[in-house]
mmCIF file of C-alpha atoms in Angstrom:
data_model
loop_
_atom_site.group_PDB
_atom_site.id
_atom_site.type_symbol
_atom_site.label_atom_id
_atom_site.label_comp_id
_atom_site.label_asym_id
_atom_site.label_seq_id
_atom_site.Cartn_x
_atom_site.Cartn_y
_atom_site.Cartn_z
ATOM 1 C CA UNK A 1460 0.141 -0.016 -0.082
ATOM 2 C CA UNK A 1461 1.268 3.271 -0.987
ATOM 3 C CA UNK A 1462 2.054 6.309 1.174
ATOM 4 C CA UNK A 1463 -0.572 8.873 2.179
ATOM 5 C CA UNK A 1464 -0.885 11.478 0.032
ATOM 6 C CA UNK A 1465 -1.333 14.958 1.885
ATOM 7 C CA UNK A 1466 -4.197 16.910 1.092
ATOM 8 C CA UNK A 1467 -3.625 20.578 1.126
ATOM 9 C CA UNK A 1468 -6.814 22.654 1.137
ATOM 10 C CA UNK A 1469 -6.400 26.666 0.022
ATOM 11 C CA UNK A 1470 -8.179 29.353 0.948
ATOM 12 C CA UNK A 1471 -8.294 33.052 -0.148
ATOM 13 C CA UNK A 1472 -8.660 35.385 3.048
ATOM 14 C CA UNK A 1473 -7.697 38.476 1.073
ATOM 15 C CA UNK A 1474 -7.446 38.973 -2.602
ATOM 16 C CA UNK A 1475 -8.428 36.298 -5.487
ATOM 17 C CA UNK A 1476 -6.380 34.331 -7.812
ATOM 18 C CA UNK A 1477 -7.259 32.897 -11.073
ATOM 19 C CA UNK A 1478 -7.639 29.341 -12.097
ATOM 20 C CA UNK A 1479 -4.259 29.518 -14.185
ATOM 21 C CA UNK A 1480 -2.290 30.227 -10.792
ATOM 22 C CA UNK A 1481 -3.967 27.238 -8.992
ATOM 23 C CA UNK A 1482 -3.196 24.931 -12.108
ATOM 24 C CA UNK A 1483 0.466 25.986 -12.432
ATOM 25 C CA UNK A 1484 0.742 25.255 -8.486
ATOM 26 C CA UNK A 1485 -1.131 22.000 -8.738
ATOM 27 C CA UNK A 1486 1.230 20.876 -11.546
ATOM 28 C CA UNK A 1487 4.323 21.604 -9.221
ATOM 29 C CA UNK A 1488 3.297 19.542 -6.372
ATOM 30 C CA UNK A 1489 2.638 16.599 -9.003
ATOM 31 C CA UNK A 1490 1.943 13.506 -6.869
ATOM 32 C CA UNK A 1491 3.276 14.851 -3.551
ATOM 33 C CA UNK A 1492 0.253 16.323 -2.307
ATOM 34 C CA UNK A 1493 -3.483 16.589 -3.456
ATOM 35 C CA UNK A 1494 -4.121 20.571 -3.715
ATOM 36 C CA UNK A 1495 -7.700 21.477 -3.176
ATOM 37 C CA UNK A 1496 -8.443 24.683 -3.682
ATOM 38 C CA UNK A 1497 -11.963 25.988 -2.308
ATOM 39 C CA UNK A 1498 -14.227 27.648 -5.084
ATOM 40 C CA UNK A 1499 -14.031 30.859 -2.763
ATOM 41 C CA UNK A 1500 -10.518 31.716 -4.167
ATOM 42 C CA UNK A 1501 -11.779 32.681 -7.516
ATOM 43 C CA UNK A 1502 -14.272 34.896 -6.359
ATOM 44 C CA UNK A 1503 -14.304 38.555 -6.722
ATOM 45 C CA UNK A 1504 -16.007 41.321 -5.060
ATOM 46 C CA UNK A 1505 -14.241 44.717 -5.175
ATOM 47 C CA UNK A 1506 -10.823 44.150 -3.879
ATOM 48 C CA UNK A 1507 -11.536 41.042 -2.433
ATOM 49 C CA UNK A 1508 -11.701 37.256 -2.920
ATOM 50 C CA UNK A 1509 -15.861 37.277 -2.467
ATOM 51 C CA UNK A 1510 -17.531 39.056 0.695
ATOM 52 C CA UNK A 1511 -16.397 38.555 4.196
ATOM 53 C CA UNK A 1512 -18.904 36.328 4.990
ATOM 54 C CA UNK A 1513 -17.812 34.011 1.860
ATOM 55 C CA UNK A 1514 -14.159 34.180 3.069
ATOM 56 C CA UNK A 1515 -14.661 33.164 6.716
ATOM 57 C CA UNK A 1516 -16.841 30.493 5.709
ATOM 58 C CA UNK A 1517 -14.130 28.966 3.275
ATOM 59 C CA UNK A 1518 -11.555 29.165 6.100
ATOM 60 C CA UNK A 1519 -13.797 27.530 8.672
ATOM 61 C CA UNK A 1520 -15.015 24.705 6.356
ATOM 62 C CA UNK A 1521 -11.444 23.554 5.349
ATOM 63 C CA UNK A 1522 -10.034 24.091 8.721
ATOM 64 C CA UNK A 1523 -12.853 21.922 10.189
ATOM 65 C CA UNK A 1524 -12.457 19.239 7.133
ATOM 66 C CA UNK A 1525 -10.882 16.300 8.599
ATOM 67 C CA UNK A 1526 -9.958 14.765 5.234
ATOM 68 C CA UNK A 1527 -7.283 17.939 4.714
ATOM 69 C CA UNK A 1528 -3.817 17.696 6.478
ATOM 70 C CA UNK A 1529 -2.992 21.467 6.136
ATOM 71 C CA UNK A 1530 -4.841 24.641 5.044
ATOM 72 C CA UNK A 1531 -2.602 27.215 2.670
ATOM 73 C CA UNK A 1532 -3.808 30.603 2.370
ATOM 74 C CA UNK A 1533 -3.486 31.464 -1.216
ATOM 75 C CA UNK A 1534 -2.322 35.008 -1.412
ATOM 76 C CA UNK A 1535 -1.324 38.069 0.507
ATOM 77 C CA UNK A 1536 -3.527 41.424 -0.232
ATOM 78 C CA UNK A 1537 -5.650 43.260 2.366
ATOM 79 C CA UNK A 1538 -8.734 41.494 3.383
ATOM 80 C CA UNK A 1539 -7.682 38.831 6.355
ATOM 81 C CA UNK A 1540 -8.001 40.968 9.201
ATOM 82 C CA UNK A 1541 -11.630 41.679 8.399
ATOM 83 C CA UNK A 1542 -12.933 38.273 8.830
ATOM 84 C CA UNK A 1543 -10.828 37.694 12.163
ATOM 85 C CA UNK A 1544 -13.871 38.230 14.235
ATOM 86 C CA UNK A 1545 -15.788 35.864 11.943
ATOM 87 C CA UNK A 1546 -13.748 33.060 11.312
ATOM 88 C CA UNK A 1547 -12.705 31.298 14.243
ATOM 89 C CA UNK A 1548 -16.321 30.393 15.572
ATOM 90 C CA UNK A 1549 -17.436 26.457 15.523
ATOM 91 C CA UNK A 1550 -13.461 25.536 14.896
ATOM 92 C CA UNK A 1551 -13.668 21.702 15.863
ATOM 93 C CA UNK A 1552 -10.787 18.987 16.875
ATOM 94 C CA UNK A 1553 -9.851 18.726 13.192
ATOM 95 C CA UNK A 1554 -8.999 22.329 13.102
ATOM 96 C CA UNK A 1555 -6.629 22.224 16.103
ATOM 97 C CA UNK A 1556 -4.360 19.045 14.058
ATOM 98 C CA UNK A 1557 -3.661 20.854 11.062
ATOM 99 C CA UNK A 1558 -0.818 22.893 9.587
ATOM 100 C CA UNK A 1559 -1.781 26.604 8.694
ATOM 101 C CA UNK A 1560 0.860 28.624 6.389
ATOM 102 C CA UNK A 1561 1.158 31.813 5.079
ATOM 103 C CA UNK A 1562 2.692 35.484 5.155
ATOM 104 C CA UNK A 1563 1.765 38.895 4.498
ATOM 105 C CA UNK A 1564 -1.671 39.745 5.205
ATOM 106 C CA UNK A 1565 -2.490 36.137 6.084
ATOM 107 C CA UNK A 1566 -0.349 37.098 9.015
ATOM 108 C CA UNK A 1567 -3.718 38.305 11.013
ATOM 109 C CA UNK A 1568 -5.009 34.748 11.094
ATOM 110 C CA UNK A 1569 -1.968 33.558 11.762
ATOM 111 C CA UNK A 1570 -1.849 35.803 14.893
ATOM 112 C CA UNK A 1571 -5.204 34.630 15.965
ATOM 113 C CA UNK A 1572 -4.504 30.898 15.226
ATOM 114 C CA UNK A 1573 -1.393 31.214 17.594
ATOM 115 C CA UNK A 1574 -3.237 33.206 20.129
ATOM 116 C CA UNK A 1575 -5.881 30.617 20.374
ATOM 117 C CA UNK A 1576 -3.155 27.633 20.339
ATOM 118 C CA UNK A 1577 -4.867 26.212 16.822
ATOM 119 C CA UNK A 1578 -2.746 23.796 15.183
ATOM 120 C CA UNK A 1579 0.993 24.414 13.815
ATOM 121 C CA UNK A 1580 1.250 27.721 12.463
ATOM 122 C CA UNK A 1581 4.182 29.034 10.203
ATOM 123 C CA UNK A 1582 5.191 32.104 8.053
ATOM 124 C CA UNK A 1583 6.008 31.096 4.642
ATOM 125 C CA UNK A 1584 5.708 31.156 0.733
ATOM 126 C CA UNK A 1585 1.987 31.030 -0.475
ATOM 127 C CA UNK A 1586 0.997 29.933 -3.959
ATOM 128 C CA UNK A 1587 0.679 33.392 -5.345
ATOM 129 C CA UNK A 1588 4.397 33.422 -4.868
ATOM 130 C CA UNK A 1589 4.426 31.308 -8.097
ATOM 131 C CA UNK A 1590 4.008 34.816 -9.995
ATOM 132 C CA UNK A 1591 6.980 36.283 -9.046
ATOM 133 C CA UNK A 1592 10.241 35.615 -11.017
ATOM 134 C CA UNK A 1593 11.960 32.676 -9.847
ATOM 135 C CA UNK A 1594 8.681 31.867 -7.765
ATOM 136 C CA UNK A 1595 8.353 28.207 -8.463
ATOM 137 C CA UNK A 1596 11.564 27.592 -5.653
ATOM 138 C CA UNK A 1597 9.370 29.190 -3.157
ATOM 139 C CA UNK A 1598 6.303 27.579 -3.827
ATOM 140 C CA UNK A 1599 8.567 24.031 -3.812
ATOM 141 C CA UNK A 1600 9.691 25.018 -0.600
ATOM 142 C CA UNK A 1601 6.182 25.634 0.965
ATOM 143 C CA UNK A 1602 5.038 21.976 -0.472
ATOM 144 C CA UNK A 1603 8.174 20.851 0.756
ATOM 145 C CA UNK A 1604 7.589 21.912 4.225
ATOM 146 C CA UNK A 1605 4.030 20.875 4.170
ATOM 147 C CA UNK A 1606 4.274 17.611 2.879
ATOM 148 C CA UNK A 1607 7.136 16.872 5.351
ATOM 149 C CA UNK A 1608 9.583 15.674 2.667
ATOM 150 C CA UNK A 1609 11.978 18.502 2.675
ATOM 151 C CA UNK A 1610 13.496 17.598 6.012
ATOM 152 C CA UNK A 1611 13.128 20.953 7.611
ATOM 153 C CA UNK A 1612 15.427 22.251 4.404
ATOM 154 C CA UNK A 1613 12.788 25.204 3.900
ATOM 155 C CA UNK A 1614 12.833 26.775 7.433
ATOM 156 C CA UNK A 1615 14.876 29.671 8.600
ATOM 157 C CA UNK A 1616 18.166 28.034 9.812
ATOM 158 C CA UNK A 1617 18.074 30.764 12.739
ATOM 159 C CA UNK A 1618 15.000 28.851 13.905
ATOM 160 C CA UNK A 1619 16.780 25.501 14.227
ATOM 161 C CA UNK A 1620 18.196 26.575 17.665
ATOM 162 C CA UNK A 1621 16.058 25.732 20.656
ATOM 163 C CA UNK A 1622 13.761 28.638 21.500
ATOM 164 C CA UNK A 1623 10.347 30.604 20.542
ATOM 165 C CA UNK A 1624 9.717 32.067 17.468
ATOM 166 C CA UNK A 1625 7.019 33.942 15.789
ATOM 167 C CA UNK A 1626 7.079 36.222 12.180
ATOM 168 C CA UNK A 1627 4.898 38.848 10.901
ATOM 169 C CA UNK A 1628 4.938 41.712 8.266
ATOM 170 C CA UNK A 1629 5.676 44.538 10.054
ATOM 171 C CA UNK A 1630 2.728 46.840 8.818
ATOM 172 C CA UNK A 1631 0.288 44.094 9.507
ATOM 173 C CA UNK A 1632 1.878 43.330 13.050
ATOM 174 C CA UNK A 1633 1.613 46.866 14.074
ATOM 175 C CA UNK A 1634 -1.759 47.118 12.959
ATOM 176 C CA UNK A 1635 -2.788 44.261 15.356
ATOM 177 C CA UNK A 1636 -1.387 45.831 18.498
ATOM 178 C CA UNK A 1637 -3.900 46.887 20.805
ATOM 179 C CA UNK A 1638 -6.577 44.922 18.981
ATOM 180 C CA UNK A 1639 -6.504 41.988 21.462
ATOM 181 C CA UNK A 1640 -5.828 39.338 18.569
ATOM 182 C CA UNK A 1641 -1.830 39.032 19.461
ATOM 183 C CA UNK A 1642 -0.859 36.091 20.622
ATOM 184 C CA UNK A 1643 1.493 36.204 23.918
ATOM 185 C CA UNK A 1644 4.992 36.352 22.784
ATOM 186 C CA UNK A 1645 6.783 36.419 25.575
ATOM 187 C CA UNK A 1646 10.209 35.188 25.505
ATOM 188 C CA UNK A 1647 9.860 34.734 21.654
ATOM 189 C CA UNK A 1648 12.174 36.051 18.841
ATOM 190 C CA UNK A 1649 9.913 38.086 16.953
ATOM 191 C CA UNK A 1650 11.061 38.228 13.312
ATOM 192 C CA UNK A 1651 9.653 41.301 10.944
ATOM 193 C CA UNK A 1652 9.461 41.965 7.265
ATOM 194 C CA UNK A 1653 8.024 44.410 4.798
ATOM 195 C CA UNK A 1654 7.882 45.628 1.343
ATOM 196 C CA UNK A 1655 6.866 49.045 -0.319
ATOM 197 C CA UNK A 1656 6.683 51.021 3.070
ATOM 198 C CA UNK A 1657 8.715 54.363 2.788
ATOM 199 C CA UNK A 1658 11.441 54.491 5.600
ATOM 200 C CA UNK A 1659 9.662 57.047 7.555
ATOM 201 C CA UNK A 1660 6.529 54.588 7.771
ATOM 202 C CA UNK A 1661 8.686 51.829 8.931
ATOM 203 C CA UNK A 1662 10.313 54.127 11.518
ATOM 204 C CA UNK A 1663 6.579 55.001 12.672
ATOM 205 C CA UNK A 1664 5.550 51.340 12.646
ATOM 206 C CA UNK A 1665 8.507 50.301 14.981
ATOM 207 C CA UNK A 1666 7.399 53.086 17.339
ATOM 208 C CA UNK A 1667 4.340 51.549 17.763
ATOM 209 C CA UNK A 1668 5.630 47.974 17.870
ATOM 210 C CA UNK A 1669 8.651 48.610 20.296
ATOM 211 C CA UNK A 1670 6.437 51.182 22.785
ATOM 212 C CA UNK A 1671 4.044 48.254 23.277
ATOM 213 C CA UNK A 1672 4.558 46.553 26.969
ATOM 214 C CA UNK A 1673 3.584 43.428 25.491
ATOM 215 C CA UNK A 1674 6.048 43.374 22.650
ATOM 216 C CA UNK A 1675 9.035 44.545 25.428
ATOM 217 C CA UNK A 1676 8.373 41.004 26.690
ATOM 218 C CA UNK A 1677 9.784 39.497 23.703
ATOM 219 C CA UNK A 1678 13.407 37.644 23.809
ATOM 220 C CA UNK A 1679 14.422 39.791 20.845
ATOM 221 C CA UNK A 1680 13.818 40.954 17.200
ATOM 222 C CA UNK A 1681 15.485 40.057 14.170
ATOM 223 C CA UNK A 1682 14.819 42.047 10.929
ATOM 224 C CA UNK A 1683 13.821 40.169 7.508
ATOM 225 C CA UNK A 1684 14.115 41.828 4.256
ATOM 226 C CA UNK A 1685 12.021 45.106 3.439
ATOM 227 C CA UNK A 1686 12.033 45.463 -0.285
ATOM 228 C CA UNK A 1687 10.967 47.722 -2.680
ATOM 229 C CA UNK A 1688 11.274 50.884 -0.283
ATOM 230 C CA UNK A 1689 10.061 54.160 -2.310
ATOM 231 C CA UNK A 1690 12.093 56.874 -2.724
ATOM 232 C CA UNK A 1691 10.963 59.889 -0.486
ATOM 233 C CA UNK A 1692 11.448 63.416 -1.507
ATOM 234 C CA UNK A 1693 13.665 63.841 1.699
ATOM 235 C CA UNK A 1694 15.772 61.267 2.209
ATOM 236 C CA UNK A 1695 15.344 59.705 5.800
ATOM 237 C CA UNK A 1696 18.865 59.425 6.776
ATOM 238 C CA UNK A 1697 18.741 55.963 8.235
ATOM 239 C CA UNK A 1698 18.163 52.168 6.302
ATOM 240 C CA UNK A 1699 15.488 50.069 7.813
ATOM 241 C CA UNK A 1700 18.292 48.085 9.854
ATOM 242 C CA UNK A 1701 19.024 51.474 11.397
ATOM 243 C CA UNK A 1702 15.571 52.073 12.314
ATOM 244 C CA UNK A 1703 14.643 48.905 13.696
ATOM 245 C CA UNK A 1704 18.002 48.877 15.815
ATOM 246 C CA UNK A 1705 17.142 52.435 16.865
ATOM 247 C CA UNK A 1706 13.556 51.720 18.606
ATOM 248 C CA UNK A 1707 15.048 48.125 19.667
ATOM 249 C CA UNK A 1708 17.292 50.296 21.868
ATOM 250 C CA UNK A 1709 14.653 52.771 23.044
ATOM 251 C CA UNK A 1710 12.167 50.060 24.167
ATOM 252 C CA UNK A 1711 14.766 48.098 25.781
ATOM 253 C CA UNK A 1712 14.523 45.149 23.475
ATOM 254 C CA UNK A 1713 17.605 43.348 22.081
ATOM 255 C CA UNK A 1714 18.276 43.297 18.602
ATOM 256 C CA UNK A 1715 19.404 39.818 17.282
ATOM 257 C CA UNK A 1716 20.194 40.668 13.640
ATOM 258 C CA UNK A 1717 18.285 39.546 10.254
ATOM 259 C CA UNK A 1718 16.400 36.710 9.362
ATOM 260 C CA UNK A 1719 16.269 35.153 6.326
ATOM 261 C CA UNK A 1720 12.144 36.129 5.423
ATOM 262 C CA UNK A 1721 10.569 38.632 2.963
ATOM 263 C CA UNK A 1722 8.281 39.282 -0.081
ATOM 264 C CA UNK A 1723 10.240 37.538 -2.189
ATOM 265 C CA UNK A 1724 11.530 33.971 -3.768
ATOM 266 C CA UNK A 1725 13.997 33.595 -0.908
ATOM 267 C CA UNK A 1726 11.468 33.451 2.252
ATOM 268 C CA UNK A 1727 12.073 31.020 4.550
ATOM 269 C CA UNK A 1728 9.601 29.136 6.573
ATOM 270 C CA UNK A 1729 9.154 30.312 10.377
ATOM 271 C CA UNK A 1730 7.432 27.738 12.845
ATOM 272 C CA UNK A 1731 5.385 29.739 15.554
ATOM 273 C CA UNK A 1732 6.244 28.641 18.933
ATOM 274 C CA UNK A 1733 8.796 26.064 20.243
ATOM 275 C CA UNK A 1734 11.113 24.979 17.217
ATOM 276 C CA UNK A 1735 9.602 21.483 16.578
ATOM 277 C CA UNK A 1736 6.338 22.061 18.726
ATOM 278 C CA UNK A 1737 2.871 20.907 17.603
ATOM 279 C CA UNK A 1738 0.444 22.889 18.845
#
């Protein structure tokens, strides 16, 4: 009897994807996994992959589906925060046995999953990364992680060391502060990345992050890549690493160096919580 084929459910908490993308990612998965794209992924209502109610319902349906081994978020793009108060009622035991993978705006859902102790939560590539130049490598990395066939090769090496870890997009993380949706990050290495933000906006968000009393309980902060930074009319005078170092020092938080995460094809995987622990 052959090995069990992993079944991975894909939902879109933010923006839509098209069927061509789904076909390309399924072809990459081959026989290693069965990818089950929820029809909601292809809906369109304004900015979003369907109304809030449809996106929340799709997440709940696949989280509770005992035939699925994992839930993989289809892409970023604003929208996941709009279903945080709708998508988590009635989650059962099947939801707690799954792995959840995504990044960028999907970090909203990763935060609540981690807060509520639901499943194995990980920050890492999504199906839509196949649209990037060289994006097949990122998608293969995610598939290797989800199927367990890569022996941990796709995980950020820094997080192989004993400790607790969490990873977020800076903009998403800053917007969650004060909402009650963030997990307890005491003693965690907090890894942060971003894309498309002016230096002054990164500075403002790091002020918010490092001023928060709960965030100051972390073991330290590592900075991933901040890509595609726009050029301001007046140079800010500090780069992104200098900004993070500045606010860590002001907030009494250890700055621990760089992390191999970002909105790019090199984005490595960070499993939340204790290294190797399944919630």
